[in-house]
mmCIF file of C-alpha atoms and ligand atoms in Angstrom:
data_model
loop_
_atom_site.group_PDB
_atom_site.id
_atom_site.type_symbol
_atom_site.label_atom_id
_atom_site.label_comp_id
_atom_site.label_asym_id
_atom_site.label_seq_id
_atom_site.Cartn_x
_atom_site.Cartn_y
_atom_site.Cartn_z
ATOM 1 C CA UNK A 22 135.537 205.309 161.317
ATOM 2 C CA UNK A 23 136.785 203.256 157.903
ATOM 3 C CA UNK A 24 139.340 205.748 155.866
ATOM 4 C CA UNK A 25 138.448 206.405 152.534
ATOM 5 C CA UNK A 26 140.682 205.881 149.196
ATOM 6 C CA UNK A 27 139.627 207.028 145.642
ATOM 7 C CA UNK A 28 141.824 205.044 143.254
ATOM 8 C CA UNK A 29 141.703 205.616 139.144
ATOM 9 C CA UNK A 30 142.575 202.832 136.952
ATOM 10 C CA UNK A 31 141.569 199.967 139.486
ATOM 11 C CA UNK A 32 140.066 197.138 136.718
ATOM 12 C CA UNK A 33 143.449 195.880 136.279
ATOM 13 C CA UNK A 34 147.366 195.680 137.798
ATOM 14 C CA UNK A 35 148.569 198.259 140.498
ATOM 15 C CA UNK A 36 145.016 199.987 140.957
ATOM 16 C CA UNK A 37 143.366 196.756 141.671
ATOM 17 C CA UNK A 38 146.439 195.348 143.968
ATOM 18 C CA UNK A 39 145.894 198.891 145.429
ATOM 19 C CA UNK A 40 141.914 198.439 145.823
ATOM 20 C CA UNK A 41 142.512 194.950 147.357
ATOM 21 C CA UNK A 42 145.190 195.836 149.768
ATOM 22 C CA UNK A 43 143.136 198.821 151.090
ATOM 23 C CA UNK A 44 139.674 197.189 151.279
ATOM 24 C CA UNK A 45 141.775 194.071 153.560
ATOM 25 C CA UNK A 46 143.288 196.820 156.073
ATOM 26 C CA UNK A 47 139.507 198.137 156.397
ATOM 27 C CA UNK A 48 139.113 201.116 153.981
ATOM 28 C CA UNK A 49 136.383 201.780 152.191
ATOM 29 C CA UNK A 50 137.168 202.229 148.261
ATOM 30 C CA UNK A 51 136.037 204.234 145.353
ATOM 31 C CA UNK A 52 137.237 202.438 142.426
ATOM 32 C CA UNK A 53 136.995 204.021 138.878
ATOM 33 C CA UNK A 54 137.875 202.627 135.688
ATOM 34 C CA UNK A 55 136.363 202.627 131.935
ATOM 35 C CA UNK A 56 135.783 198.401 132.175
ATOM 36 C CA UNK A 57 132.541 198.561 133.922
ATOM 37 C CA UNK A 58 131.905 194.414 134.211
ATOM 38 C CA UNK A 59 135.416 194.289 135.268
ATOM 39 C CA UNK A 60 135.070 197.018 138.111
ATOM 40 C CA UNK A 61 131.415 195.767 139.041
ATOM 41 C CA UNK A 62 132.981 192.633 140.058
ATOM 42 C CA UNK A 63 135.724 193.829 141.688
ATOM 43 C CA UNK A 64 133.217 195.912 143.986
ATOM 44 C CA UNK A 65 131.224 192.494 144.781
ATOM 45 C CA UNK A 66 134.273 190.678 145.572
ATOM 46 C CA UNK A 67 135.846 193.342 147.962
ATOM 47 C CA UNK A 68 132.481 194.409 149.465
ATOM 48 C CA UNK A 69 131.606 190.368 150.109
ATOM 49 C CA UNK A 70 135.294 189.496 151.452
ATOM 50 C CA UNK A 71 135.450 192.916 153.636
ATOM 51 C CA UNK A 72 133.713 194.529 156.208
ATOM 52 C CA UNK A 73 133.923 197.920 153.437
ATOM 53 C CA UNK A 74 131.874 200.025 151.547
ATOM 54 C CA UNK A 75 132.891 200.470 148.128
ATOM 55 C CA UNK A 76 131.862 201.916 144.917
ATOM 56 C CA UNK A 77 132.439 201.747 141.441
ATOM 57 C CA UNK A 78 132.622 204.398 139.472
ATOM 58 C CA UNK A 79 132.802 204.417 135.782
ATOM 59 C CA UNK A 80 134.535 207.127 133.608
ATOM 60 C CA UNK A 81 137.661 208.278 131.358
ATOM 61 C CA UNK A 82 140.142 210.308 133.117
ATOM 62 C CA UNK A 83 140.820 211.928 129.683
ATOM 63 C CA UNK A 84 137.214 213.012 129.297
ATOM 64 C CA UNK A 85 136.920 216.276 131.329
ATOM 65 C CA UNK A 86 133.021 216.345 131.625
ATOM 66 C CA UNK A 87 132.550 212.773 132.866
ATOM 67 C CA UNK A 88 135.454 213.023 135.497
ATOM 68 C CA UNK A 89 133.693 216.262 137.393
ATOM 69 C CA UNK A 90 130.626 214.536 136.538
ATOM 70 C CA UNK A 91 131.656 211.357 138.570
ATOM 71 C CA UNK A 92 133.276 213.551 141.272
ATOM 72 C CA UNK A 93 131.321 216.827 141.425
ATOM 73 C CA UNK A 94 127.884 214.049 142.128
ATOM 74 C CA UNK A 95 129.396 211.637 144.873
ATOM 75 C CA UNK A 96 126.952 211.952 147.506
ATOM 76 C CA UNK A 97 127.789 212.995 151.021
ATOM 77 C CA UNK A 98 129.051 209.907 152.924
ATOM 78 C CA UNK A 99 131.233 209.101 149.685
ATOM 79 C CA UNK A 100 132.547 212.848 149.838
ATOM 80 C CA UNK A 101 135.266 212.756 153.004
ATOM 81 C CA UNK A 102 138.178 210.766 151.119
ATOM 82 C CA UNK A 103 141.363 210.655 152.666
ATOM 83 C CA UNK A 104 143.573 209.697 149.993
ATOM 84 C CA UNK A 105 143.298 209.926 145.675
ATOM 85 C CA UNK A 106 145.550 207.910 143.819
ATOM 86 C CA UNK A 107 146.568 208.955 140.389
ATOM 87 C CA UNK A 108 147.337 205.781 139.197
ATOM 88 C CA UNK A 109 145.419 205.418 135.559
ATOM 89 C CA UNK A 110 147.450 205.721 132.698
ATOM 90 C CA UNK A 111 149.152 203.397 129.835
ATOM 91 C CA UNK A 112 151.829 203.720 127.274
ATOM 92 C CA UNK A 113 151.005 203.097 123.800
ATOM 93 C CA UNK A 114 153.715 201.570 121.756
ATOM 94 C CA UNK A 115 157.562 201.257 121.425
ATOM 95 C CA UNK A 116 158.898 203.045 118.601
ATOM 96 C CA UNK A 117 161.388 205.558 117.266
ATOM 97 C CA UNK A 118 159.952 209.007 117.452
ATOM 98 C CA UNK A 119 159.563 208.826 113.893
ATOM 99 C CA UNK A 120 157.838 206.138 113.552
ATOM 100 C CA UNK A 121 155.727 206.647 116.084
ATOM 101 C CA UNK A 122 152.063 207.617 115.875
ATOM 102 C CA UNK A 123 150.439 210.621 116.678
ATOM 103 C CA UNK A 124 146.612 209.232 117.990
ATOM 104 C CA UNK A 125 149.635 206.963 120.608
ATOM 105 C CA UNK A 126 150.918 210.388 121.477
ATOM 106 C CA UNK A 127 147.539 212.511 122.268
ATOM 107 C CA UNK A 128 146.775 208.679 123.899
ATOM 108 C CA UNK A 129 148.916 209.426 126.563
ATOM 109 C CA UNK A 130 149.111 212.841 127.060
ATOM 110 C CA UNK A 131 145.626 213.273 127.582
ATOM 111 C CA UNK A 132 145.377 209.964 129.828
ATOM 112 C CA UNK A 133 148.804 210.164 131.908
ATOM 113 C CA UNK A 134 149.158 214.267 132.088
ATOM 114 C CA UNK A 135 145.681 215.631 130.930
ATOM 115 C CA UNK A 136 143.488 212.930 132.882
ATOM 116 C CA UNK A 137 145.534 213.444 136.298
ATOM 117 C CA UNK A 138 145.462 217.346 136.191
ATOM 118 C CA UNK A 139 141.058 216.624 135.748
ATOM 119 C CA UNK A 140 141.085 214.106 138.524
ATOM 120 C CA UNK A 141 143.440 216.367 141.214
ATOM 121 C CA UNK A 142 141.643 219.448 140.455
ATOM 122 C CA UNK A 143 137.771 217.667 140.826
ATOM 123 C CA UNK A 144 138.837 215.986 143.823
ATOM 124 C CA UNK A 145 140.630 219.349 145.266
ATOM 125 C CA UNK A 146 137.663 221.510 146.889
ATOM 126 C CA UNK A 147 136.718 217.837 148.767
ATOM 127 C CA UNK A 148 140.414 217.998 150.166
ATOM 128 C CA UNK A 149 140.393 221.636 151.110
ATOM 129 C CA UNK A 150 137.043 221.657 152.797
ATOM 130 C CA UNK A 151 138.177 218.748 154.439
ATOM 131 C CA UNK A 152 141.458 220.538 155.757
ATOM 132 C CA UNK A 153 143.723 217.270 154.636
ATOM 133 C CA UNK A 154 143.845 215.333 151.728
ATOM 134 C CA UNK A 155 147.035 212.944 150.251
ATOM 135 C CA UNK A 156 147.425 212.613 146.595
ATOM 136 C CA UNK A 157 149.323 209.943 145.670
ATOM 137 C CA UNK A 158 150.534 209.911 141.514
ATOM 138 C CA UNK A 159 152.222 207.545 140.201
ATOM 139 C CA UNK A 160 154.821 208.239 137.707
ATOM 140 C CA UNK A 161 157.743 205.981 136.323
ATOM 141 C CA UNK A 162 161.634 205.202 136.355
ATOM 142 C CA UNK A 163 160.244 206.578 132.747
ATOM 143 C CA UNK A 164 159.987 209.996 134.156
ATOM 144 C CA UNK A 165 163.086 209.996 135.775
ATOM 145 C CA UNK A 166 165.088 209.169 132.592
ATOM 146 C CA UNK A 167 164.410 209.179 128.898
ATOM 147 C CA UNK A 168 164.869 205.612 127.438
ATOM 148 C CA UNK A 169 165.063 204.663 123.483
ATOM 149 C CA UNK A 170 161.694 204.639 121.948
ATOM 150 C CA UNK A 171 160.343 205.798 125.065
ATOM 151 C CA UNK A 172 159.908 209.142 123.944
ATOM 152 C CA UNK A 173 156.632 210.489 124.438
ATOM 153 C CA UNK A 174 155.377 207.741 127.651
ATOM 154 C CA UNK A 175 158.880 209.375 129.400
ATOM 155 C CA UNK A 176 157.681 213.145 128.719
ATOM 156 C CA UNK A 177 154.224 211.882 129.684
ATOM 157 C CA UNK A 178 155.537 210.896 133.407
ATOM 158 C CA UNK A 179 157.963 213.061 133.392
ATOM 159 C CA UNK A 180 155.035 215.437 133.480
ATOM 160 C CA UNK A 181 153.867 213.891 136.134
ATOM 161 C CA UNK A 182 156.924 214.340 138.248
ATOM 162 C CA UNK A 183 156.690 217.752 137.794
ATOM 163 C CA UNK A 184 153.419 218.158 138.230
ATOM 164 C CA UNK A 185 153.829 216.506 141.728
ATOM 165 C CA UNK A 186 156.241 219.114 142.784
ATOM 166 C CA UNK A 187 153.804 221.824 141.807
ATOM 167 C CA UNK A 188 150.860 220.510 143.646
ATOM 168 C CA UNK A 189 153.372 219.577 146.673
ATOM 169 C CA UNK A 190 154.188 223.478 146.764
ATOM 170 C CA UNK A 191 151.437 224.903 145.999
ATOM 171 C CA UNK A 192 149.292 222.782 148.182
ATOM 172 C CA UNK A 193 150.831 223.199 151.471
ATOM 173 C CA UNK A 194 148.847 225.554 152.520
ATOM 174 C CA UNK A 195 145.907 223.126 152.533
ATOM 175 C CA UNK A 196 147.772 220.367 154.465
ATOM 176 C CA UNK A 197 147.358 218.460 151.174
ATOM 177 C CA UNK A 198 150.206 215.728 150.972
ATOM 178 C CA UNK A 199 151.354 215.034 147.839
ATOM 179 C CA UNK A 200 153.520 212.040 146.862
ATOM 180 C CA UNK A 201 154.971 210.419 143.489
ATOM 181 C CA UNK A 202 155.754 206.786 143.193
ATOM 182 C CA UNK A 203 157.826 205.830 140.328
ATOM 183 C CA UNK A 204 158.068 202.297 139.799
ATOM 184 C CA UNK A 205 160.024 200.101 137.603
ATOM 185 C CA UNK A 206 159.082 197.412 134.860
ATOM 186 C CA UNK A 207 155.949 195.297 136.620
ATOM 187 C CA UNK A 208 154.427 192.735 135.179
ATOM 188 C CA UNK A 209 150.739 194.145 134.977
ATOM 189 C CA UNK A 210 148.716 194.625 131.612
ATOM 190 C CA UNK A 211 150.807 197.246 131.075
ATOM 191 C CA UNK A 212 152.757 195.634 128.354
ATOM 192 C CA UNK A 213 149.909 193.665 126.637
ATOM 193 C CA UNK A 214 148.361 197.677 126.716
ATOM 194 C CA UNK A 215 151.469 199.053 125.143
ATOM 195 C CA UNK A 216 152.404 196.293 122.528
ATOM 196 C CA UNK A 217 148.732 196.353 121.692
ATOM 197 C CA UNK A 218 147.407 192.947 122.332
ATOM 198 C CA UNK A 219 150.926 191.033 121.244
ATOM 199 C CA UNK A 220 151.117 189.097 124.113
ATOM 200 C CA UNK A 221 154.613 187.300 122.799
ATOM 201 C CA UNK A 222 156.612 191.174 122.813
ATOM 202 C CA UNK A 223 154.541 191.425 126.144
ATOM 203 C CA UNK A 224 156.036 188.673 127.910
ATOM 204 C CA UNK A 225 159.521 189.076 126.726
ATOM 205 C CA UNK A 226 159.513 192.573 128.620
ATOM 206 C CA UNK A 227 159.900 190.260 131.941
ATOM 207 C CA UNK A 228 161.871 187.499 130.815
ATOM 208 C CA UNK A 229 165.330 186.483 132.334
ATOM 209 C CA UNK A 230 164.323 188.541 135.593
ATOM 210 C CA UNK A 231 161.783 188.920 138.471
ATOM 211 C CA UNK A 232 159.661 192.162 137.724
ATOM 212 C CA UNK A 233 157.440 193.559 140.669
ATOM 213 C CA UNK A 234 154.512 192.898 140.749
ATOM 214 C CA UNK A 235 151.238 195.046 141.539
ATOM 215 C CA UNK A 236 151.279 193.513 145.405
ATOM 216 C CA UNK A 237 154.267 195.541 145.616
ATOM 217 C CA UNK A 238 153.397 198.712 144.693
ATOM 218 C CA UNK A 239 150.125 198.509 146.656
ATOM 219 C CA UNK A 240 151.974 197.860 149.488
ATOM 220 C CA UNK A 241 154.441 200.520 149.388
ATOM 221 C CA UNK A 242 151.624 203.261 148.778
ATOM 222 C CA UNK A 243 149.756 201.459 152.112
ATOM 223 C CA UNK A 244 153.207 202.704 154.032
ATOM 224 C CA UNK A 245 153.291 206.034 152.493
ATOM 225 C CA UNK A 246 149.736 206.544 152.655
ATOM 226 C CA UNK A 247 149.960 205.282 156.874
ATOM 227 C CA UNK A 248 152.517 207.650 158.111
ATOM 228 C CA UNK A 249 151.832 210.112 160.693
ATOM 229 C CA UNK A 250 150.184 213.037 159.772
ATOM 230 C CA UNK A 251 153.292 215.064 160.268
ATOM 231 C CA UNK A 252 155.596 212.669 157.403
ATOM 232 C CA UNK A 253 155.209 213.344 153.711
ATOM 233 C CA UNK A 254 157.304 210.853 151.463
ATOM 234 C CA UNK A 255 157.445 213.331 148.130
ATOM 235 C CA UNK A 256 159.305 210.811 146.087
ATOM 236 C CA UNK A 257 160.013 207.491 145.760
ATOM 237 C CA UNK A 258 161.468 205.205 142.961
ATOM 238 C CA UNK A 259 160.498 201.160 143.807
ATOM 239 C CA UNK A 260 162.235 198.908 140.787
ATOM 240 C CA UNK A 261 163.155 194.814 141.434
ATOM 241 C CA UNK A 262 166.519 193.942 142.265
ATOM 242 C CA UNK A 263 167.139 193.144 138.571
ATOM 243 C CA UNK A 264 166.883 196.929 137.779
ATOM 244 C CA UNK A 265 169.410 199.906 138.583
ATOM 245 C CA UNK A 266 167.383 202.409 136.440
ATOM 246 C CA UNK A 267 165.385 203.353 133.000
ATOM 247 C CA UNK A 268 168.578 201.715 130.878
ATOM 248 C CA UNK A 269 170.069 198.885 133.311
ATOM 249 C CA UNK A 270 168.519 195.656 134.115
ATOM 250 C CA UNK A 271 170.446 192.591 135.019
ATOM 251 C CA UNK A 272 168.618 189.326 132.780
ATOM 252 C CA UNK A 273 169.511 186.031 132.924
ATOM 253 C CA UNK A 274 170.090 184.342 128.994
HETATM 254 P P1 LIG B 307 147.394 198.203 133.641
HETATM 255 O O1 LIG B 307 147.272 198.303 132.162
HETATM 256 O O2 LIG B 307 147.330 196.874 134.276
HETATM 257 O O3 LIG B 307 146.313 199.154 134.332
HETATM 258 C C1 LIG B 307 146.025 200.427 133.829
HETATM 259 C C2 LIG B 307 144.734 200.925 134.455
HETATM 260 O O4 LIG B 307 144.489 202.255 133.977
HETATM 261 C C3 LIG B 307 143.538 200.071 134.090
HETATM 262 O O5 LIG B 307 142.730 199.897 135.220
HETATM 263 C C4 LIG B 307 142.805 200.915 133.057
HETATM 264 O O6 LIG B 307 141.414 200.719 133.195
HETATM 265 C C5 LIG B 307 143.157 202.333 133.528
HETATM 266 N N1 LIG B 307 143.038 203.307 132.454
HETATM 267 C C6 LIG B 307 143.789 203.415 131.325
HETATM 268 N N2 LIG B 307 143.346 204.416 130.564
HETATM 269 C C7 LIG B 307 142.290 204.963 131.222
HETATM 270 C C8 LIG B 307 141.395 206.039 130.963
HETATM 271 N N3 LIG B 307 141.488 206.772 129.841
HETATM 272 N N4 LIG B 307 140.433 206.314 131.855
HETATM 273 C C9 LIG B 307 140.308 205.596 132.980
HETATM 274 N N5 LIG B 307 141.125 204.571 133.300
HETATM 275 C C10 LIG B 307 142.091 204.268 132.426
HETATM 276 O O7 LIG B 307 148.786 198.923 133.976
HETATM 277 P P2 LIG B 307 149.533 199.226 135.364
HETATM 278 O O8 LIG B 307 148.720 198.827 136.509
HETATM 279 O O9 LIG B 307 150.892 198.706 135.235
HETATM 280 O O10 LIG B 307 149.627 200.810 135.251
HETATM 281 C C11 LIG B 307 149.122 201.681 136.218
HETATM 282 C C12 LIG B 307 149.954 202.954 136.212
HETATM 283 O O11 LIG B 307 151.296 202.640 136.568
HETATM 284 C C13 LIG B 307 150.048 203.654 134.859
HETATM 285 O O12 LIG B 307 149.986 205.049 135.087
HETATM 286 C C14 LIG B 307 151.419 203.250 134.330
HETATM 287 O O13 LIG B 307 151.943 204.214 133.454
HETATM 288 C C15 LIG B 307 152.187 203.210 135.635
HETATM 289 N N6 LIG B 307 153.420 202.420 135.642
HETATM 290 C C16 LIG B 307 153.412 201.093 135.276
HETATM 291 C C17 LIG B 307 154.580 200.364 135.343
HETATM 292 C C18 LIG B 307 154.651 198.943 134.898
HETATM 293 O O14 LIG B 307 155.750 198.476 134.557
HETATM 294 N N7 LIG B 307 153.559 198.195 134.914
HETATM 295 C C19 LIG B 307 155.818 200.967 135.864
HETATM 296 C C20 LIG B 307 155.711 202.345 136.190
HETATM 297 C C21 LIG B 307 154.547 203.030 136.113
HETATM 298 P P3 LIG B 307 140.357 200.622 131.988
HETATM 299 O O15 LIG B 307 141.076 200.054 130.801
HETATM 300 O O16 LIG B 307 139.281 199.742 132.524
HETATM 301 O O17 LIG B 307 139.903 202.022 131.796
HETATM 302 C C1 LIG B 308 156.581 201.601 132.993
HETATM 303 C C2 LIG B 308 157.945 201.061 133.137
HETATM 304 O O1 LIG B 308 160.157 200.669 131.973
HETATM 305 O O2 LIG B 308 158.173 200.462 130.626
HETATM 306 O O3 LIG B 308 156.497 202.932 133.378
HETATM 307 O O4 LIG B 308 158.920 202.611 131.306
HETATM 308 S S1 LIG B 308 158.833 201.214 131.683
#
């Protein structure tokens, strides 16, 4: 029987690598996002190029009542999923604390932190019945050290990070594997997201060095989301060879 993976945030970068990868190793896909054309024809190009089920599933993670509204109603053959990945989530602007603006703040807090605690806990009493579950959340070299200007995005995934370790522990008991990928700079929408719209400051983020790229962070949750049902990879950072960390990346002039 086809595994199932619930992935949020899958109209655009990682979540839609993620979506892809999945549906081509067989595995049916619930894909959720707030850009319904976008996700609509992401579900008619995976369903027509796979032998998968999928479905699209539109909501904000940040809204409470539509995300157990989307998850609470999934009818029964959508209802066994294997794996959830955490995965929507944006930073919104670059600027000294402040400078910064508070509607960017509550932006992502309640979309990073706020929209990930709705989505685990919704998707938790599917998990438990089931006796297995994997969450898989993805945080940030951002959450593993503060960076200038970074301020609020870092606490947002450093959140997550700790969040992770929570549900790890306190999930045990449920055989509920819980993993947090932190990845590096990648060239997604992430940037154009942040810099709101400016594609010029978005591009220069990547200049002078290879950035991942969404293919690679799909893949890398496909391994840790493959192991045997006795491994549990808890933490992993994935940057490019260019970058050592949050601070240090080598460019080329
Ligand atoms: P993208 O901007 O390409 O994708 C973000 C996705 O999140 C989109 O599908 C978007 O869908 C969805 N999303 C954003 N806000 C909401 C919301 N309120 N409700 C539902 N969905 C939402 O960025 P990435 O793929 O790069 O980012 C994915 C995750 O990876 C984020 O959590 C980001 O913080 C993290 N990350 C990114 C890195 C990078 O350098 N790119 C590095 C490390 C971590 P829609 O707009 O349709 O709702
Ligand atoms: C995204 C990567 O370097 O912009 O989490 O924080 S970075």
């Amino acid at each position: 029987m086809n595994k199932t993976i619930f992935i949020t945030g899958a109209t655009s970068g990682f979540g839609k690598a993620i979506a892809e990868k999945f549906a081509a190793e067989n595995w049916n896909c619930i894909i959720t996002g707030r850009r319904k054309n976008k996700l609509d024809k992401l579900a008619t190009t995976l369903s027509s190029n796979h032998n998968i089920k999928v479905l699209p599933l539109v909501f904000d993670v940040s809204k409470k009542d539509e995300v157990f509204a989307a998850i609470d109603t999934l009818k029964t053959e959508w209802r066994n999923i294997d794996v959830l990945v955490n995965n929507a989530g944006l930073a919104a602007g670059r600027d000294l604390f402040d400078k910064a603006i508070l509607d960017d703040f509550d932006a992502m807090i309640d979309t990073n932190v706020k929209g990930l605690l709705y989505v685990s806990k919704a998707m938790l009493p599917l998990m438990i019945e089931k006796g297995k579950g994997h969450f898989i959340n993805i945080g940030s070299t951002a959450g593993k050290e503060v960076y200038k200007e970074g301020n609020v995005y870092c606490a947002s995934k450093f959140a997550v990070n700790a969040i992770s370790q929570a549900q790890r522990m306190d999930l045990l008991q449920h055989k509920i594997k819980v993993t947090c990928i932190n990845p590096g700079a990648a060239e997604t929408e992430f940037s154009l997201v942040r810099f709101k719209g400016d594609e010029e400051k978005a591009k220069a983020v990547y200049a002078g060095y290879k950035p991942l790229f969404a293919e690679d962070i799909a893949n890398t949750i496909f391994y840790c989301a493959n192991l045997p049902e006795h491994v549990c990879i808890n933490d992993l950072v994935i940057t490019s060879l260019a970058q050592a960390n949050s601070f240090y990346t080598y460019k080329e002039e």
